Amino acid sequence: MNILFSLGFLIIFNVQNNPDIENVKELYEGGKFNNARRELEKIPPTDKNRDEILLYKGLLEEDAEKSFSSFKEIVDKYPKSLFCDYALYSISQYEYLQGSYKNAILTLKKITTSFPESEYFESSCFWLASSYEALKNSNDAVCWYKRISNSDTVMFRIAKEAISRLSKKRSIYCIQIGSFQNRDSAKNLLASFKEKGYEAWLATSKKEGIKYYRVLIGEFKSKEEAKGFSKLFSEKEKIPYWIVKIKKLKHMDREK
């Protein structure tokens, strides 16, 4: 984890001037990592340089977990450090690669809320969107992709393609077993059928300005498939139902 980068995003540090560390910085930027490690070990920690020492410990550490620990120490002990936003960003990359998308989201949001002027802001938006997409939450994914505004970056082009992809609609067929103006009533019916093992979910629609919560069972590519399932469903449950066709975002999130 000694060189952290994503999507061609070059990390350039405008660090505070600690002469003892300047040599480490030059060696690191020159790719002489072993020499940089040796020089770093010689530097005595002081109140002025502890955060920067931790920064380079994290950058030069080959063990990902130890690198993570160094960056976390910056965040925990030196929240006002010039390197705190980068430390948070590095932590989020580790969490994302570990598949800890929810933790990555929490970490990245600390950057977007506490460091809105950070050079890692748009990168954080990108990885927030990617994390939400990995969790199949396309609504939030699209929201964060839309916050990437620098059109000269690779991230912007990827975000634009992702927004287009996530916004595509397709037709599906479902078994509708209820429609309510009251959300709690819909959720009660939904819960009862989920407990029975059905793939039940909620969708919303509006008619004459009134919002309805529709309780749906299944998701079928054709009306024939839905009819086949509905016969078995009717025999077992003996309740009224409708086969409905709806337009759905390709990666639309179901309300559960």
PDB file of N, CA and C in Angstrom, residues 94-128:
ATOM      1  N   TYR A  94      -8.775   1.450   1.417  1.00  0.00           N
ATOM      2  CA  TYR A  94      -8.552   0.140   2.047  1.00  0.00           C
ATOM      3  C   TYR A  94      -9.896  -0.535   2.327  1.00  0.00           C
ATOM      4  N   GLU A  95     -10.840   0.213   2.885  1.00  0.00           N
ATOM      5  CA  GLU A  95     -12.155  -0.346   3.211  1.00  0.00           C
ATOM      6  C   GLU A  95     -12.884  -0.799   1.949  1.00  0.00           C
ATOM      7  N   TYR A  96     -12.784  -0.001   0.903  1.00  0.00           N
ATOM      8  CA  TYR A  96     -13.448  -0.364  -0.355  1.00  0.00           C
ATOM      9  C   TYR A  96     -12.866  -1.654  -0.924  1.00  0.00           C
ATOM     10  N   LEU A  97     -11.546  -1.756  -0.936  1.00  0.00           N
ATOM     11  CA  LEU A  97     -10.887  -2.955  -1.476  1.00  0.00           C
ATOM     12  C   LEU A  97     -11.188  -4.194  -0.641  1.00  0.00           C
ATOM     13  N   GLN A  98     -11.486  -3.986   0.647  1.00  0.00           N
ATOM     14  CA  GLN A  98     -11.851  -5.095   1.522  1.00  0.00           C
ATOM     15  C   GLN A  98     -13.327  -5.474   1.370  1.00  0.00           C
ATOM     16  N   GLY A  99     -14.061  -4.711   0.571  1.00  0.00           N
ATOM     17  CA  GLY A  99     -15.490  -4.974   0.406  1.00  0.00           C
ATOM     18  C   GLY A  99     -16.328  -4.414   1.535  1.00  0.00           C
ATOM     19  N   SER A 100     -15.724  -3.573   2.380  1.00  0.00           N
ATOM     20  CA  SER A 100     -16.461  -2.946   3.494  1.00  0.00           C
ATOM     21  C   SER A 100     -17.072  -1.632   2.997  1.00  0.00           C
ATOM     22  N   TYR A 101     -18.062  -1.770   2.111  1.00  0.00           N
ATOM     23  CA  TYR A 101     -18.601  -0.599   1.432  1.00  0.00           C
ATOM     24  C   TYR A 101     -19.298   0.372   2.385  1.00  0.00           C
ATOM     25  N   LYS A 102     -19.987  -0.154   3.384  1.00  0.00           N
ATOM     26  CA  LYS A 102     -20.678   0.727   4.334  1.00  0.00           C
ATOM     27  C   LYS A 102     -19.672   1.549   5.138  1.00  0.00           C
ATOM     28  N   ASN A 103     -18.577   0.923   5.540  1.00  0.00           N
ATOM     29  CA  ASN A 103     -17.536   1.665   6.258  1.00  0.00           C
ATOM     30  C   ASN A 103     -16.869   2.690   5.346  1.00  0.00           C
ATOM     31  N   ALA A 104     -16.651   2.304   4.094  1.00  0.00           N
ATOM     32  CA  ALA A 104     -16.054   3.239   3.132  1.00  0.00           C
ATOM     33  C   ALA A 104     -16.943   4.467   2.962  1.00  0.00           C
ATOM     34  N   ILE A 105     -18.244   4.249   2.913  1.00  0.00           N
ATOM     35  CA  ILE A 105     -19.190   5.363   2.774  1.00  0.00           C
ATOM     36  C   ILE A 105     -19.082   6.314   3.960  1.00  0.00           C
ATOM     37  N   LEU A 106     -19.042   5.760   5.161  1.00  0.00           N
ATOM     38  CA  LEU A 106     -18.931   6.598   6.361  1.00  0.00           C
ATOM     39  C   LEU A 106     -17.641   7.418   6.342  1.00  0.00           C
ATOM     40  N   THR A 107     -16.550   6.775   5.940  1.00  0.00           N
ATOM     41  CA  THR A 107     -15.256   7.465   5.901  1.00  0.00           C
ATOM     42  C   THR A 107     -15.235   8.552   4.836  1.00  0.00           C
ATOM     43  N   LEU A 108     -15.724   8.234   3.651  1.00  0.00           N
ATOM     44  CA  LEU A 108     -15.718   9.204   2.552  1.00  0.00           C
ATOM     45  C   LEU A 108     -16.605  10.411   2.851  1.00  0.00           C
ATOM     46  N   LYS A 109     -17.704  10.177   3.553  1.00  0.00           N
ATOM     47  CA  LYS A 109     -18.593  11.296   3.892  1.00  0.00           C
ATOM     48  C   LYS A 109     -17.941  12.258   4.882  1.00  0.00           C
ATOM     49  N   LYS A 110     -16.981  11.768   5.646  1.00  0.00           N
ATOM     50  CA  LYS A 110     -16.236  12.665   6.536  1.00  0.00           C
ATOM     51  C   LYS A 110     -15.423  13.664   5.712  1.00  0.00           C
ATOM     52  N   ILE A 111     -14.953  13.218   4.554  1.00  0.00           N
ATOM     53  CA  ILE A 111     -14.206  14.123   3.672  1.00  0.00           C
ATOM     54  C   ILE A 111     -15.146  15.153   3.054  1.00  0.00           C
ATOM     55  N   THR A 112     -16.275  14.685   2.520  1.00  0.00           N
ATOM     56  CA  THR A 112     -17.180  15.602   1.820  1.00  0.00           C
ATOM     57  C   THR A 112     -17.842  16.603   2.762  1.00  0.00           C
ATOM     58  N   THR A 113     -18.003  16.236   4.034  1.00  0.00           N
ATOM     59  CA  THR A 113     -18.630  17.164   4.985  1.00  0.00           C
ATOM     60  C   THR A 113     -17.607  18.040   5.711  1.00  0.00           C
ATOM     61  N   SER A 114     -16.491  17.451   6.121  1.00  0.00           N
ATOM     62  CA  SER A 114     -15.496  18.199   6.910  1.00  0.00           C
ATOM     63  C   SER A 114     -14.444  18.892   6.056  1.00  0.00           C
ATOM     64  N   PHE A 115     -14.238  18.388   4.835  1.00  0.00           N
ATOM     65  CA  PHE A 115     -13.203  18.963   3.963  1.00  0.00           C
ATOM     66  C   PHE A 115     -13.760  19.223   2.562  1.00  0.00           C
ATOM     67  N   PRO A 116     -14.792  20.080   2.457  1.00  0.00           N
ATOM     68  CA  PRO A 116     -15.422  20.310   1.142  1.00  0.00           C
ATOM     69  C   PRO A 116     -14.491  20.929   0.104  1.00  0.00           C
ATOM     70  N   GLU A 117     -13.401  21.551   0.551  1.00  0.00           N
ATOM     71  CA  GLU A 117     -12.445  22.155  -0.379  1.00  0.00           C
ATOM     72  C   GLU A 117     -11.261  21.234  -0.665  1.00  0.00           C
ATOM     73  N   SER A 118     -11.307  20.024  -0.148  1.00  0.00           N
ATOM     74  CA  SER A 118     -10.194  19.087  -0.314  1.00  0.00           C
ATOM     75  C   SER A 118      -9.981  18.719  -1.777  1.00  0.00           C
ATOM     76  N   GLU A 119      -8.724  18.502  -2.133  1.00  0.00           N
ATOM     77  CA  GLU A 119      -8.424  18.048  -3.494  1.00  0.00           C
ATOM     78  C   GLU A 119      -8.927  16.624  -3.724  1.00  0.00           C
ATOM     79  N   TYR A 120      -9.331  15.952  -2.652  1.00  0.00           N
ATOM     80  CA  TYR A 120      -9.852  14.591  -2.773  1.00  0.00           C
ATOM     81  C   TYR A 120     -11.379  14.558  -2.765  1.00  0.00           C
ATOM     82  N   PHE A 121     -12.010  15.743  -2.844  1.00  0.00           N
ATOM     83  CA  PHE A 121     -13.467  15.814  -2.763  1.00  0.00           C
ATOM     84  C   PHE A 121     -14.136  15.032  -3.888  1.00  0.00           C
ATOM     85  N   GLU A 122     -13.753  15.311  -5.134  1.00  0.00           N
ATOM     86  CA  GLU A 122     -14.420  14.641  -6.258  1.00  0.00           C
ATOM     87  C   GLU A 122     -14.081  13.154  -6.300  1.00  0.00           C
ATOM     88  N   SER A 123     -12.868  12.802  -5.927  1.00  0.00           N
ATOM     89  CA  SER A 123     -12.524  11.378  -5.850  1.00  0.00           C
ATOM     90  C   SER A 123     -13.377  10.691  -4.796  1.00  0.00           C
ATOM     91  N   SER A 124     -13.633  11.409  -3.701  1.00  0.00           N
ATOM     92  CA  SER A 124     -14.485  10.855  -2.645  1.00  0.00           C
ATOM     93  C   SER A 124     -15.909  10.658  -3.154  1.00  0.00           C
ATOM     94  N   CYS A 125     -16.395  11.622  -3.934  1.00  0.00           N
ATOM     95  CA  CYS A 125     -17.734  11.486  -4.532  1.00  0.00           C
ATOM     96  C   CYS A 125     -17.796  10.255  -5.429  1.00  0.00           C
ATOM     97  N   PHE A 126     -16.735  10.052  -6.197  1.00  0.00           N
ATOM     98  CA  PHE A 126     -16.697   8.902  -7.106  1.00  0.00           C
ATOM     99  C   PHE A 126     -16.765   7.590  -6.333  1.00  0.00           C
ATOM    100  N   TRP A 127     -15.964   7.468  -5.272  1.00  0.00           N
ATOM    101  CA  TRP A 127     -15.942   6.212  -4.524  1.00  0.00           C
ATOM    102  C   TRP A 127     -17.176   6.045  -3.650  1.00  0.00           C
ATOM    103  N   LEU A 128     -17.796   7.154  -3.262  1.00  0.00           N
ATOM    104  CA  LEU A 128     -19.098   7.048  -2.599  1.00  0.00           C
ATOM    105  C   LEU A 128     -20.111   6.440  -3.559  1.00  0.00           C
TER     106      LEU A 128
END
